[in-house]
Amino acid sequence: MVSQEVPGISRCSEEAHSYELSTTYSEVHNPSNMKKSEISGVMARADIKPKSICHAKKWSDEVENLYRFQQAGYRDEVEYKQVKQVDTVECWPETGFVKKLQRRDNTFYYYNKQRECEDREVHKVKVYVY
């Protein structure tokens, strides 16, 4: 089970959420060997659906990126990679925020290096739990 706490995101429920992936034995039993990009890449290929949803309470880097994906019409990075069949998402190297996303109608959204999700928009960001 791969689990990651993100500051600024409240837990949706007290029960632990898990998902199964078709990975090697060593990756499953030692997920610390896997990088975050490898985990999301495996999830994107597995057509994984979220088990629950909650809303962000406080801004964080993770909430910022979720805001950008949802503005472009996707749940999160996992759904974007499933739909667009890409391995990586273009990000700003200085901040790590998403730089460019292609919508479903093949037009592009371009984002700034700085924060774009204002405090008044944070509560609208949906956080999916897998």
mmCIF file of C-alpha atoms in Angstrom:
data_model
loop_
_atom_site.group_PDB
_atom_site.id
_atom_site.type_symbol
_atom_site.label_atom_id
_atom_site.label_comp_id
_atom_site.label_asym_id
_atom_site.label_seq_id
_atom_site.Cartn_x
_atom_site.Cartn_y
_atom_site.Cartn_z
ATOM 1 C CA MET A 1 0.000 0.000 0.000
ATOM 2 C CA VAL A 2 1.321 3.427 -0.923
ATOM 3 C CA SER A 3 0.094 6.202 1.312
ATOM 4 C CA GLN A 4 1.107 9.815 1.423
ATOM 5 C CA GLU A 5 -0.036 12.622 3.720
ATOM 6 C CA VAL A 6 -0.344 16.000 2.073
ATOM 7 C CA PRO A 7 -0.340 19.133 4.232
ATOM 8 C CA GLY A 8 -3.453 21.237 3.810
ATOM 9 C CA ILE A 9 -5.665 18.303 2.898
ATOM 10 C CA SER A 10 -7.875 16.851 5.586
ATOM 11 C CA ARG A 11 -8.468 13.115 5.714
ATOM 12 C CA CYS A 12 -11.854 12.172 4.305
ATOM 13 C CA SER A 13 -12.462 9.363 6.752
ATOM 14 C CA GLU A 14 -10.716 7.449 9.485
ATOM 15 C CA GLU A 15 -10.405 4.230 7.516
ATOM 16 C CA ALA A 16 -7.233 3.650 5.521
ATOM 17 C CA HIS A 17 -7.640 3.665 1.765
ATOM 18 C CA SER A 18 -5.565 1.370 -0.389
ATOM 19 C CA TYR A 19 -5.274 0.316 -3.984
ATOM 20 C CA GLU A 20 -3.788 -2.627 -5.775
ATOM 21 C CA LEU A 21 -1.305 -2.289 -8.596
ATOM 22 C CA SER A 22 0.278 -4.808 -10.872
ATOM 23 C CA THR A 23 3.828 -4.151 -9.717
ATOM 24 C CA THR A 24 6.694 -6.331 -8.612
ATOM 25 C CA TYR A 25 6.842 -7.899 -5.170
ATOM 26 C CA SER A 26 9.711 -5.655 -4.061
ATOM 27 C CA GLU A 27 7.861 -2.475 -5.115
ATOM 28 C CA VAL A 28 4.718 -3.450 -3.225
ATOM 29 C CA HIS A 29 6.539 -4.424 -0.062
ATOM 30 C CA ASN A 30 9.007 -1.548 -0.213
ATOM 31 C CA PRO A 31 7.264 1.425 -1.838
ATOM 32 C CA SER A 32 10.002 3.761 -0.631
ATOM 33 C CA ASN A 33 12.082 2.439 -3.553
ATOM 34 C CA MET A 34 9.536 3.879 -5.998
ATOM 35 C CA LYS A 35 9.626 7.552 -6.932
ATOM 36 C CA LYS A 36 6.410 9.596 -6.927
ATOM 37 C CA SER A 37 6.456 9.796 -10.733
ATOM 38 C CA GLU A 38 6.791 6.011 -10.997
ATOM 39 C CA ILE A 39 3.834 5.521 -8.668
ATOM 40 C CA SER A 40 1.613 7.902 -10.639
ATOM 41 C CA GLY A 41 2.793 6.276 -13.890
ATOM 42 C CA VAL A 42 1.774 2.838 -12.637
ATOM 43 C CA MET A 43 -1.574 4.233 -11.474
ATOM 44 C CA ALA A 44 -2.211 5.876 -14.856
ATOM 45 C CA ARG A 45 -1.679 2.612 -16.726
ATOM 46 C CA ALA A 46 -3.898 0.653 -14.332
ATOM 47 C CA ASP A 47 -7.126 2.641 -15.033
ATOM 48 C CA ILE A 48 -7.611 3.222 -11.321
ATOM 49 C CA LYS A 49 -10.768 4.949 -10.129
ATOM 50 C CA PRO A 50 -10.896 7.044 -6.931
ATOM 51 C CA LYS A 51 -12.474 5.494 -3.861
ATOM 52 C CA SER A 52 -13.525 8.733 -2.170
ATOM 53 C CA ILE A 53 -13.377 12.495 -2.437
ATOM 54 C CA CYS A 54 -12.929 15.416 -0.078
ATOM 55 C CA HIS A 55 -12.258 19.114 -0.459
ATOM 56 C CA ALA A 56 -9.017 20.939 0.312
ATOM 57 C CA LYS A 57 -9.042 23.060 3.457
ATOM 58 C CA LYS A 58 -5.717 24.868 3.063
ATOM 59 C CA TRP A 59 -3.492 25.790 0.121
ATOM 60 C CA SER A 60 -0.398 23.651 -0.599
ATOM 61 C CA ASP A 61 1.705 22.769 -3.642
ATOM 62 C CA GLU A 62 -0.406 19.635 -4.144
ATOM 63 C CA VAL A 63 -3.647 21.629 -3.974
ATOM 64 C CA GLU A 64 -2.215 24.100 -6.508
ATOM 65 C CA ASN A 65 -1.532 21.332 -9.023
ATOM 66 C CA LEU A 66 -4.945 19.744 -8.437
ATOM 67 C CA TYR A 67 -6.518 23.159 -9.079
ATOM 68 C CA ARG A 68 -4.719 23.381 -12.426
ATOM 69 C CA PHE A 69 -5.779 19.871 -13.499
ATOM 70 C CA GLN A 70 -9.382 20.540 -12.516
ATOM 71 C CA GLN A 71 -9.410 23.853 -14.375
ATOM 72 C CA ALA A 72 -8.413 21.927 -17.505
ATOM 73 C CA GLY A 73 -11.238 19.423 -16.974
ATOM 74 C CA TYR A 74 -9.485 16.485 -15.255
ATOM 75 C CA ARG A 75 -9.738 15.038 -11.744
ATOM 76 C CA ASP A 76 -5.997 14.948 -11.206
ATOM 77 C CA GLU A 77 -2.707 13.856 -12.752
ATOM 78 C CA VAL A 78 -3.803 10.215 -12.845
ATOM 79 C CA GLU A 79 -6.848 10.913 -15.016
ATOM 80 C CA TYR A 80 -4.863 13.304 -17.246
ATOM 81 C CA LYS A 81 -2.264 10.609 -17.932
ATOM 82 C CA GLN A 82 -4.987 8.017 -18.619
ATOM 83 C CA VAL A 83 -6.864 10.221 -21.073
ATOM 84 C CA LYS A 84 -3.918 11.819 -22.876
ATOM 85 C CA GLN A 85 -1.696 8.712 -22.781
ATOM 86 C CA VAL A 86 1.382 10.642 -21.621
ATOM 87 C CA ASP A 87 4.086 9.601 -19.185
ATOM 88 C CA THR A 88 4.980 13.010 -17.790
ATOM 89 C CA VAL A 89 3.327 16.370 -17.262
ATOM 90 C CA GLU A 90 5.290 19.502 -18.109
ATOM 91 C CA CYS A 91 6.124 21.398 -14.889
ATOM 92 C CA TRP A 92 7.985 24.553 -13.972
ATOM 93 C CA PRO A 93 11.424 23.484 -12.647
ATOM 94 C CA GLU A 94 11.571 26.350 -10.123
ATOM 95 C CA THR A 95 8.268 25.647 -8.375
ATOM 96 C CA GLY A 96 7.193 22.184 -9.510
ATOM 97 C CA PHE A 97 3.766 23.515 -10.538
ATOM 98 C CA VAL A 98 2.117 22.264 -13.726
ATOM 99 C CA LYS A 99 3.191 24.402 -16.669
ATOM 100 C CA LYS A 100 0.949 23.271 -19.536
ATOM 101 C CA LEU A 101 -2.063 20.962 -19.923
ATOM 102 C CA GLN A 102 -3.970 19.840 -22.985
ATOM 103 C CA ARG A 103 -7.744 19.872 -22.592
ATOM 104 C CA ARG A 104 -9.977 17.141 -24.009
ATOM 105 C CA ASP A 105 -10.790 19.334 -27.019
ATOM 106 C CA ASN A 106 -7.019 19.561 -27.725
ATOM 107 C CA THR A 107 -6.627 23.219 -26.782
ATOM 108 C CA PHE A 108 -3.930 24.085 -24.260
ATOM 109 C CA TYR A 109 -3.959 25.787 -20.872
ATOM 110 C CA TYR A 110 -0.723 27.561 -19.963
ATOM 111 C CA TYR A 111 0.002 28.347 -16.318
ATOM 112 C CA ASN A 112 2.329 30.794 -14.566
ATOM 113 C CA LYS A 113 5.233 29.883 -12.300
ATOM 114 C CA GLN A 114 3.504 31.514 -9.348
ATOM 115 C CA ARG A 115 0.485 30.412 -7.384
ATOM 116 C CA GLU A 116 -2.805 30.747 -9.297
ATOM 117 C CA CYS A 117 -5.261 29.158 -6.856
ATOM 118 C CA GLU A 118 -6.397 32.011 -4.618
ATOM 119 C CA ASP A 119 -7.457 31.397 -1.019
ATOM 120 C CA ARG A 120 -11.112 31.911 -1.926
ATOM 121 C CA GLU A 121 -10.851 29.065 -4.489
ATOM 122 C CA VAL A 122 -9.088 26.482 -2.273
ATOM 123 C CA HIS A 123 -12.293 24.986 -0.841
ATOM 124 C CA LYS A 124 -13.492 24.209 -4.403
ATOM 125 C CA VAL A 125 -10.505 21.927 -5.124
ATOM 126 C CA LYS A 126 -11.460 18.261 -4.962
ATOM 127 C CA VAL A 127 -8.945 15.807 -3.534
ATOM 128 C CA TYR A 128 -9.440 12.216 -4.683
ATOM 129 C CA VAL A 129 -8.331 9.285 -2.533
ATOM 130 C CA TYR A 130 -7.282 6.080 -4.272
#
